[in-house]
Coordinates of C-alpha atoms and ligand atoms in Angstrom, one line a residue:
X209 CA 28.4 -0.4 9.1
X210 CA 25.7 0.4 6.6
X211 CA 26.1 3.7 4.8
X212 CA 23.8 6.5 5.8
X213 CA 20.3 6.2 4.4
X214 CA 17.7 8.9 3.8
X215 CA 14.2 7.5 3.1
X216 CA 11.8 9.9 1.4
X217 CA 8.1 9.3 1.3
X218 CA 4.9 11.4 1.3
X219 CA 4.0 10.6 4.9
X220 CA 6.0 10.1 8.0
X221 CA 5.0 7.3 10.4
X222 CA 3.8 9.9 12.9
X223 CA 2.4 13.3 12.2
X224 CA 5.1 15.3 14.0
X225 CA 3.9 18.7 12.7
X226 CA 0.6 18.7 14.6
X227 CA 0.1 21.4 17.2
X228 CA 1.6 20.6 20.5
X229 CA -1.0 20.0 23.2
X230 CA -3.2 18.1 20.8
X231 CA -2.1 14.7 22.2
X232 CA 0.5 12.2 21.1
X233 CA 1.4 12.3 17.4
X234 CA -1.0 10.2 15.3
X235 CA 0.3 7.0 13.8
X236 CA -0.4 6.6 10.1
X237 CA -1.9 3.3 9.0
X238 CA -0.7 1.9 5.8
X239 CA 1.5 -0.6 4.0
X240 CA 4.4 1.7 3.2
X241 CA 4.9 2.9 6.8
X242 CA 4.6 -0.6 8.2
X243 CA 7.2 -2.0 5.8
X244 CA 9.8 0.8 6.1
X245 CA 9.7 1.4 9.8
X246 CA 11.4 -1.9 10.8
X247 CA 14.0 -1.4 8.1
X248 CA 15.0 2.0 9.3
X249 CA 14.8 0.9 13.0
X250 CA 17.3 -1.8 12.2
X251 CA 19.8 0.1 10.1
X252 CA 19.2 3.6 11.3
X253 CA 18.8 6.7 9.1
X254 CA 16.6 9.6 8.4
X255 CA 13.0 9.7 7.1
X256 CA 11.9 12.7 5.2
X257 CA 8.1 13.2 4.7
X258 CA 5.1 15.5 5.1
X259 CA 4.8 16.4 8.8
X260 CA 1.0 16.0 8.8
X261 CA 0.2 19.7 9.4
X262 CA -1.9 21.7 6.9
X263 CA -0.7 25.2 6.9
X264 CA -3.1 28.0 6.0
X265 CA -1.0 29.7 3.3
X266 CA 2.1 29.6 1.2
X267 CA 3.5 32.3 3.5
X268 CA 3.1 29.9 6.5
X269 CA 4.9 27.2 4.5
X270 CA 7.8 29.6 3.8
X271 CA 7.9 30.5 7.5
X272 CA 7.9 26.8 8.6
X273 CA 10.5 26.1 5.9
X274 CA 12.9 28.6 7.7
X275 CA 12.7 26.4 10.8
X276 CA 12.8 22.8 9.7
X277 CA 11.2 20.4 12.2
X278 CA 12.8 17.0 13.0
X279 CA 12.3 14.5 15.8
X280 CA 14.4 11.6 16.9
X281 CA 12.5 8.4 17.7
X282 CA 13.5 6.0 20.5
X283 CA 14.8 3.7 17.7
X284 CA 17.3 6.4 16.7
X285 CA 15.5 7.1 13.4
X286 CA 15.2 10.8 12.7
X287 CA 12.0 12.1 11.2
X288 CA 12.4 15.2 9.1
X289 CA 9.3 17.2 8.3
X290 CA 8.3 18.8 5.0
X291 CA 5.7 21.5 5.4
X292 CA 2.6 21.5 3.2
X293 CA -0.2 24.1 2.9
X294 CA -3.9 23.2 2.8
X295 CA -3.8 24.0 -0.9
X296 CA -0.8 21.7 -1.4
X297 CA -2.7 18.9 0.4
X298 CA -5.8 19.5 -1.7
X299 CA -4.0 19.6 -5.0
X300 CA -0.8 17.6 -4.8
X301 CA -2.1 14.9 -2.3
X302 CA -5.9 14.5 -2.8
X303 CA -5.8 15.8 -6.4
X304 CA -2.8 14.6 -8.4
X305 CA -1.9 11.7 -6.2
X306 CA -5.2 10.3 -5.0
X307 CA -7.6 11.3 -7.8
X308 CA -5.3 11.0 -10.8
X309 CA -2.3 8.7 -10.3
X310 CA -3.8 6.2 -7.8
X311 CA -6.8 5.2 -9.9
X312 CA -4.9 5.3 -13.2
X313 CA -2.1 3.1 -11.8
X314 CA -4.6 0.7 -10.4
X315 CA -6.3 0.4 -13.9
X316 CA -9.3 2.6 -13.1
X317 CA -9.2 5.1 -15.9
X318 CA -12.9 5.8 -15.4
X319 CA -12.2 7.2 -11.8
X320 CA -9.2 9.2 -12.9
X321 CA -9.6 13.0 -12.6
X322 CA -6.9 15.0 -14.5
X323 CA -6.7 18.6 -13.4
X324 CA -3.8 20.7 -14.7
X325 CA -3.7 22.8 -11.5
X326 CA -3.2 19.6 -9.5
X327 CA -0.2 18.7 -11.6
X328 CA 1.3 22.2 -11.1
X329 CA 1.1 21.6 -7.3
X330 CA 2.5 18.0 -7.7
X331 CA 5.5 19.5 -9.5
X332 CA 6.0 22.2 -6.9
X333 CA 5.6 19.8 -3.9
X334 CA 8.0 17.3 -5.5
X335 CA 10.5 20.1 -5.8
X336 CA 10.0 21.0 -2.2
X337 CA 10.6 17.4 -1.2
X338 CA 13.8 17.3 -3.2
X339 CA 15.1 20.5 -1.7
X340 CA 14.1 19.3 1.8
X341 CA 15.9 16.0 1.2
X342 CA 19.1 17.8 0.2
X343 CA 18.8 20.0 3.3
X344 CA 18.6 17.0 5.6
X345 CA 21.0 14.6 3.8
X346 CA 24.7 14.7 4.7
X347 CA 27.4 14.2 2.0
X348 CA 27.9 10.5 1.2
X349 CA 24.4 9.5 2.3
X350 CA 22.2 7.7 -0.2
X351 CA 18.6 8.6 -0.9
X352 CA 15.7 6.1 -1.2
X353 CA 12.6 7.7 -2.6
X354 CA 9.2 6.0 -2.3
X355 CA 6.0 5.7 -4.2
X356 CA 3.8 7.5 -6.6
X357 CA 3.5 10.8 -4.8
X358 CA 7.1 11.5 -5.5
X359 CA 7.9 10.3 -8.9
X360 CA 9.6 13.5 -10.0
X361 CA 12.0 13.7 -7.1
X362 CA 14.8 11.5 -8.5
X363 CA 15.3 13.8 -11.5
X364 CA 14.8 17.0 -9.4
X365 CA 17.6 15.8 -7.1
X366 CA 19.8 15.6 -10.1
X367 CA 18.7 19.1 -11.3
X368 CA 19.6 20.4 -7.8
X369 CA 23.1 19.0 -8.3
X370 CA 22.9 15.8 -6.3
X371 CA 25.4 13.3 -7.8
X372 CA 25.1 10.5 -5.2
X373 CA 23.1 7.4 -5.3
X374 CA 19.3 7.7 -5.7
X375 CA 17.0 4.6 -5.5
X376 CA 13.3 4.5 -6.1
X377 CA 10.6 2.0 -5.0
X378 CA 7.1 1.9 -6.4
X379 CA 4.6 0.4 -3.9
X380 CA 1.6 0.3 -6.2
X381 CA 1.3 -1.3 -9.7
X382 CA 2.8 0.4 -12.8
X383 CA -0.1 0.2 -15.3
X384 CA 0.0 -1.3 -18.8
X385 CA 1.4 1.2 -21.4
X386 CA -2.1 1.6 -23.0
X387 CA -3.4 2.9 -19.7
X388 CA -0.3 4.9 -18.7
X389 CA -0.4 6.9 -21.9
X390 CA -3.8 8.4 -20.8
X391 CA -1.7 10.6 -18.3
X392 CA -1.1 14.0 -19.8
X393 CA 2.1 14.3 -17.8
X394 CA 3.4 10.8 -18.7
X395 CA 6.7 12.0 -20.1
X396 CA 7.5 14.1 -17.1
X397 CA 6.8 11.1 -14.9
X398 CA 9.1 8.8 -16.9
X399 CA 11.9 11.3 -17.0
X400 CA 11.4 12.0 -13.3
X401 CA 11.9 8.3 -12.4
X402 CA 14.8 7.8 -14.8
X403 CA 16.8 10.3 -12.6
X404 CA 17.3 7.4 -10.2
X405 CA 20.1 4.9 -10.3
X406 CA 17.6 2.1 -9.6
X407 CA 13.8 1.8 -10.0
X408 CA 12.3 -1.2 -8.2
X409 CA 8.8 -2.6 -8.6
X410 CA 6.8 -5.1 -6.6
X411 CA 6.5 -7.7 -9.3
X412 CA 8.0 -8.4 -12.7
X413 CA 4.8 -7.4 -14.6
X414 CA 4.9 -3.8 -13.3
X415 CA 8.5 -3.6 -14.3
X416 CA 7.7 -4.8 -17.8
X417 CA 4.8 -2.3 -18.1
X418 CA 7.2 0.5 -17.1
X419 CA 9.9 -0.6 -19.6
X420 CA 7.3 -0.7 -22.3
X421 CA 6.1 2.9 -21.5
X422 CA 9.7 4.1 -21.3
X423 CA 10.5 2.8 -24.8
X424 CA 8.2 5.5 -26.1
X425 CA 10.9 8.0 -24.8
X426 CA 13.6 6.3 -26.8
X427 CA 14.8 4.4 -23.8
X428 CA 16.8 1.3 -24.8
X429 CA 16.2 -1.8 -22.8
X430 CA 17.0 -5.5 -23.5
X431 CA 14.0 -7.7 -24.0
X432 CA 12.7 -8.2 -20.6
X433 CA 12.4 -11.7 -19.1
X434 CA 10.3 -10.2 -16.3
X435 CA 12.5 -11.4 -13.4
X436 CA 16.0 -10.1 -12.7
X437 CA 17.4 -6.6 -13.0
X438 CA 17.9 -5.0 -16.4
X439 CA 19.7 -1.9 -17.5
X440 CA 17.8 0.9 -19.2
X441 CA 19.9 3.2 -21.4
X442 CA 18.6 6.7 -21.8
X443 CA 19.6 10.3 -22.6
X444 CA 20.7 11.0 -19.1
X445 CA 22.7 7.8 -18.5
X446 CA 21.4 4.5 -17.4
X447 CA 19.1 3.1 -14.7
X448 CA 18.6 -0.4 -13.4
X449 CA 15.1 -1.7 -13.2
X450 CA 14.2 -4.6 -11.1
X451 CA 11.3 -6.3 -9.2
X452 CA 11.7 -7.1 -5.5
X453 CA 8.5 -8.1 -3.6
X454 CA 8.1 -6.2 -0.3
X455 CA 7.9 -8.2 2.9
X456 CA 6.6 -7.7 6.5
X457 CA 8.1 -7.6 9.9
X458 CA 7.1 -11.3 10.4
X459 CA 8.8 -11.6 13.7
X460 CA 6.6 -8.9 15.2
X461 CA 3.5 -10.7 14.1
X462 CA 4.8 -14.0 15.5
X463 CA 5.6 -12.2 18.8
X464 CA 2.1 -10.7 19.0
X465 CA 0.5 -14.0 18.0
X466 CA 2.2 -15.7 20.9
X467 CA 1.4 -13.0 23.4
X468 CA -1.0 -14.4 26.1
X469 CA -3.1 -11.2 26.1
X470 CA -3.6 -11.3 22.3
X471 CA -4.4 -15.0 22.4
X472 CA -7.0 -14.4 25.2
X473 CA -8.5 -11.6 23.2
X474 CA -8.8 -13.8 20.1
X475 CA -10.8 -16.4 22.2
X476 CA -13.0 -13.6 23.4
X477 CA -13.6 -12.4 19.8
X478 CA -14.5 -16.0 18.7
X479 CA -16.9 -16.4 21.6
X480 CA -18.7 -13.2 20.7
X481 CA -19.8 -14.9 17.5
X482 CA -20.8 -18.1 19.2
X483 CA -19.8 -21.3 17.5
X484 CA -19.8 -19.7 14.0
X485 CA -16.6 -19.6 12.0
X486 CA -15.4 -16.0 11.4
X487 CA -14.7 -14.7 7.9
X488 CA -12.5 -11.6 8.4
X489 CA -11.4 -8.7 6.1
X490 CA -9.5 -5.6 7.2
X491 CA -8.2 -2.7 5.0
X492 CA -8.2 1.0 4.4
X493 CA -11.3 2.3 2.8
X494 CA -10.5 2.1 -0.9
X495 CA -12.3 1.0 -4.1
X496 CA -9.2 -0.9 -5.1
X497 CA -9.5 -3.3 -2.1
X498 CA -12.7 -4.9 -3.5
X499 CA -14.7 -4.5 -0.3
X500 CA -18.1 -4.1 -2.0
X501 CA -17.4 -7.1 -4.3
X502 CA -16.7 -9.1 -1.2
X503 CA -20.1 -8.2 0.3
X504 CA -21.8 -9.2 -3.0
X505 CA -20.0 -12.5 -3.0
X506 CA -21.2 -13.2 0.6
X507 CA -24.7 -12.3 -0.5
X508 CA -24.4 -14.6 -3.6
X509 CA -23.3 -17.4 -1.3
X510 CA -26.4 -17.0 0.7
X511 CA -28.6 -16.8 -2.4
X512 CA -27.2 -20.0 -3.8
X513 CA -26.9 -21.8 -0.5
X514 CA -29.7 -20.5 1.8
X515 CA -28.8 -23.1 4.4
X516 CA -25.6 -21.1 5.1
X517 CA -27.7 -18.4 6.7
X518 CA -26.8 -18.3 10.4
X519 CA -23.8 -20.5 10.1
X520 CA -20.9 -17.9 9.8
X521 CA -20.0 -14.4 10.9
X522 CA -18.4 -12.1 8.4
X523 CA -16.5 -9.3 10.1
X524 CA -15.2 -6.4 7.9
X525 CA -13.0 -3.7 9.3
X526 CA -12.5 -0.6 7.2
X527 CA -10.0 2.0 8.2
X528 CA -11.5 5.4 7.1
X529 CA -9.4 7.8 5.0
X530 CA -9.2 10.1 2.0
X531 CA -12.6 11.4 2.8
X532 CA -11.7 14.7 1.1
X533 CA -11.9 12.8 -2.2
X534 CA -15.4 12.4 -3.6
X535 CA -14.8 8.9 -4.9
X536 CA -14.1 7.8 -1.4
X537 CA -17.1 9.5 0.2
X538 CA -19.2 7.8 -2.5
X539 CA -17.7 4.5 -1.6
X540 CA -18.4 4.9 2.1
X541 CA -22.0 5.7 1.3
X542 CA -22.2 2.6 -0.9
X543 CA -20.7 0.4 1.8
X544 CA -23.2 1.7 4.3
X545 CA -26.1 1.1 1.8
X546 CA -25.0 -2.4 0.9
X547 CA -24.4 -3.6 4.4
X548 CA -27.8 -2.3 5.4
X549 CA -29.5 -3.9 2.4
X550 CA -27.8 -7.3 2.8
X551 CA -28.2 -7.5 6.5
X552 CA -31.9 -6.4 6.2
X553 CA -32.6 -9.0 3.6
X554 CA -30.7 -11.9 5.1
X555 CA -30.4 -11.3 8.8
X556 CA -32.7 -13.1 11.2
X557 CA -33.2 -13.5 14.9
X558 CA -29.8 -13.1 16.6
X559 CA -27.9 -13.2 13.3
X560 CA -26.7 -10.8 10.6
X561 CA -24.3 -11.8 7.8
X562 CA -22.1 -8.7 7.9
X563 CA -20.5 -7.1 10.9
X564 CA -19.0 -3.9 9.8
X565 CA -16.6 -1.6 11.7
X566 CA -15.5 1.7 10.2
X567 CA -12.4 2.3 12.4
X568 CA -8.8 1.1 12.7
X569 CA -7.8 -1.6 15.1
X570 CA -4.4 -1.3 16.8
X571 CA -1.9 -4.0 15.8
X572 CA -2.5 -6.4 18.8
X573 CA -6.2 -6.2 18.1
X574 CA -5.6 -6.8 14.4
X575 CA -3.5 -9.9 15.2
X576 CA -6.2 -11.1 17.6
X577 CA -8.6 -11.0 14.7
X578 CA -6.2 -12.8 12.4
X579 CA -6.1 -15.5 15.1
X580 CA -9.8 -15.6 15.7
X581 CA -10.6 -15.9 12.0
X582 CA -11.3 -19.2 10.2
X583 CA -11.0 -17.5 6.8
X584 CA -9.3 -14.2 5.9
X585 CA -10.4 -12.5 2.7
X586 CA -7.9 -10.4 0.8
X587 CA -9.6 -9.8 -2.4
X588 CA -8.5 -6.5 -4.0
X589 CA -9.4 -5.6 -7.6
X590 CA -5.8 -4.5 -7.9
X591 CA -3.1 -4.2 -5.3
X592 CA 0.7 -3.5 -5.7
X593 CA 1.6 -6.3 -3.3
X594 CA -0.7 -6.5 -0.2
X595 CA 0.6 -7.0 3.3
X596 CA -2.5 -8.3 5.1
X597 CA -2.1 -11.7 3.4
X598 CA 1.4 -12.3 4.7
X599 CA 0.6 -10.8 8.1
X600 CA -2.2 -13.4 8.5
X601 CA 0.1 -16.2 7.5
X602 CA 2.9 -15.0 9.9
X603 CA 0.4 -14.7 12.7
X604 CA -1.0 -18.3 12.3
X605 CA 1.8 -20.2 14.0
X606 CA -0.9 -22.7 14.9
X607 CA -0.8 -23.7 11.2
X608 CA -4.6 -23.3 10.8
X609 CA -6.7 -20.8 8.8
X610 CA -7.7 -20.3 5.2
X611 CA -6.6 -17.4 3.0
X612 CA -8.8 -16.4 0.1
X613 CA -6.6 -14.2 -2.1
X614 CA -7.3 -12.2 -5.2
X615 CA -5.3 -13.1 -8.3
X616 CA -4.9 -9.3 -8.7
X617 CA -2.8 -8.8 -5.6
X618 CA 0.9 -8.7 -6.4
X619 CA 1.5 -11.1 -3.5
X620 CA -0.6 -13.8 -5.1
X621 CA 2.2 -15.2 -7.1
X622 CA 4.1 -15.9 -3.9
X623 CA 1.4 -17.5 -1.8
X624 CA 0.5 -20.8 -3.6
X625 CA -1.4 -22.1 -0.7
X626 CA -4.2 -19.5 -0.9
X627 CA -7.5 -20.1 -2.5
X628 CA -7.3 -17.8 -5.5
X629 CA -10.3 -15.8 -6.7
X630 CA -11.1 -13.3 -9.4
X631 CA -13.1 -10.8 -7.2
X632 CA -15.1 -9.7 -10.3
X633 CA -16.5 -13.2 -10.8
X634 CA -19.2 -13.2 -8.1
X635 CA -20.3 -16.8 -8.7
X636 CA -16.8 -18.3 -8.5
X637 CA -16.1 -16.0 -5.5
X638 CA -19.2 -17.4 -3.7
X639 CA -18.3 -21.0 -4.5
X640 CA -14.7 -20.3 -3.1
X641 CA -16.3 -18.9 0.1
X642 CA -18.2 -22.1 0.5
X643 CA -15.1 -24.2 -0.1
X644 CA -13.1 -22.1 2.4
X645 CA -15.7 -22.6 5.1
X646 CA -15.9 -26.3 4.6
X647 CA -12.2 -27.1 4.0
X648 CA -11.0 -30.1 6.0
X649 CA -8.3 -29.3 8.6
X650 CA -5.7 -31.4 6.8
X651 CA -6.0 -29.3 3.7
X652 CA -6.0 -26.1 5.7
X653 CA -2.7 -27.0 7.4
X654 CA -1.1 -28.3 4.2
X655 CA -2.0 -25.0 2.4
X656 CA -0.8 -22.8 5.3
X657 CA 2.5 -24.7 5.3
X658 CA 3.0 -23.9 1.6
X659 CA 2.7 -20.2 2.3
X660 CA 5.0 -19.9 5.3
X661 CA 8.4 -20.2 3.5
X662 CA 7.9 -17.0 1.4
X663 CA 6.6 -15.0 4.4
X664 CA 9.4 -16.1 6.7
X665 CA 12.2 -15.8 4.1
X666 CA 11.2 -12.4 3.0
X667 CA 11.1 -10.0 6.0
X668 CA 10.9 -6.3 5.2
X669 CA 14.6 -5.9 6.2
X670 CA 15.7 -8.5 3.6
X671 CA 13.5 -6.8 1.0
X672 CA 15.3 -3.5 1.7
X673 CA 18.7 -5.1 1.6
X674 CA 17.9 -6.6 -1.8
X675 CA 16.7 -3.2 -3.1
X676 CA 19.7 -1.3 -1.7
X677 CA 22.3 -3.9 -2.8
X678 CA 21.3 -3.7 -6.5
X679 CA 24.2 -2.6 -8.6
X680 CA 23.3 0.9 -9.8
X681 CA 22.9 2.0 -13.4
X682 CA 25.8 4.1 -14.7
X683 CA 26.2 7.7 -13.8
X684 CA 23.2 9.8 -14.2
X685 CA 24.2 13.2 -15.4
X686 CA 23.5 16.0 -12.9
X687 CA 22.4 18.9 -14.9
X688 CA 19.7 21.5 -14.9
X689 CA 16.9 20.8 -17.3
X690 CA 16.0 23.4 -20.0
Ligands
GDG808 C1 0.5 0.1 -0.3 C2 0.1 -0.7 -1.5 C3 1.6 -2.6 -0.7 C4 -5.1 -2.9 8.0 N1 -6.2 -2.7 8.8 C5 -5.7 -2.2 9.9 C6 -4.3 -2.0 9.8 N2 -4.0 -2.4 8.6 C7 -2.6 -2.4 8.1 C8 -2.2 -3.8 7.7 C9 -1.2 -3.6 6.7 C10 -1.5 -2.2 6.1 O1 -2.5 -1.6 6.9 C11 -2.1 -2.3 4.7 O2 -1.1 -2.6 3.8 P1 -1.5 -3.1 2.4 O3 -0.2 -3.6 1.8 O4 -2.5 -4.2 2.4 O5 -2.1 -1.9 1.6 P2 -1.8 -0.3 1.3 O6 -1.9 0.5 2.5 O7 -2.6 0.1 0.2 O8 -0.2 -0.3 0.9 C12 0.2 -2.2 -1.2 C13 2.0 -1.7 0.4 O9 1.9 -0.3 0.0 C14 3.5 -1.9 0.8 O10 4.4 -1.8 -0.3 O11 1.6 -3.9 -0.3 O12 -0.1 -3.0 -2.4 O13 -1.2 -0.4 -2.0 O14 0.1 -3.5 7.2 O15 -1.7 -4.4 8.9 N3 -3.5 -1.4 10.7 C15 -4.1 -1.1 11.9 N4 -5.5 -1.2 12.1 C16 -6.3 -1.7 11.1 O16 -7.5 -1.9 11.3 N5 -3.4 -0.5 12.8

């Protein structure tokens, strides 16, 4: 039997802390939750994360802290809540995490907002997560910390005296050293991470970036050959660094793709657009996802090939979120403006180029769209890995469909059958769209066949096993800093 596992991430899959009587707990949409849920459902364990409630004051947090809230799911997984106040959410989550770390780690230094007060909250909340984890974890259990919201937690666990195994996985890119050094709290982040026995990245390049930054702290590492785990020697001991690409619950997508209701729904979607092939994009509202660049490429295609007008339907679903952050509100306005402008300019009787929906689809509906689409566009400006691309491949058991994939998505190195694009190159992007729309069936099938092996051989559960089976770095000293 697998040893007990405690997963720690900013958010739980369901907001268990919302007031009773306000309906069923809301499910959180996002790559991290979708990848970890099947892993925990299979091996069992606990999941520590923010419970979704925004408490009015620090006093309310202290009160909630006295009565920890946990919920057992039907799968046996126990969700363990960490309380946050409105101020914590504003400063730690929207501030330090979403306005500083997220843009910087995705190579958008120009969008990065560095507020010292946000960092104070980040530190405090990371400590609260570490304390909560130790409260919920039983002796002998191992702790698996996730993502950029919680990069100080590994070291904080050590400071609180935890001597067991701590692993860390970063879902987003780790930026090049020249960009990372912009962060005023860079040393604290590196030391925070180095409290873990293992630090795992999505792809070798992010690992190499991390190692290069860590050298500035005097960390000793062998010359990195990108792939394969390496050992980092540092003041506190040693830590293994590796790259393990995350996977999806492919079987669930196959099951849905074969479900008669989902199939019928996909036919209905296709009919709604007449005989026109559907180009489909679906993601969270985020400037990293390249949604505006995609609109501009569609427009460029129309400008250079006016005869394409009326011959396709482009359907873009955007899951709203992070609207407390100005950069996201701005982006939403810009999307609305561009869709209006492009449709106004290019639309005609009974046809508009862009169909835009600003709301989440549930998973069966999402799969119905993957099935209805002739072309799926996954064209982020930067993306740690990206799960939409493998989900589309897994869903297309019929072997048809074209994937247009940004070379800046971590997953691009694993999906050789995709049509690769640089989303910043609007002309090449437009040409690729034309090529995708006119690709002969034989080539479509041949390309899809080349993508299936990676997706099927790399389910989320196998990814987790690989991460958790890494031999740990040597003992990390458990001691109180300064
Ligand atoms: C982070 C990293 C990394 C999309 N539209 C709808 C919907 N989705 C689901 C997809 C997919 C998930 O959201 C998005 O996952 P991504 O991986 O594409 O992106 P992030 O949320 O940014 O995830 C990313 C990931 O962590 C895992 O490590 O791959 O690079 O940024 O699963 O299916 N889900 C629903 N309705 C939608 O309309 N329900």
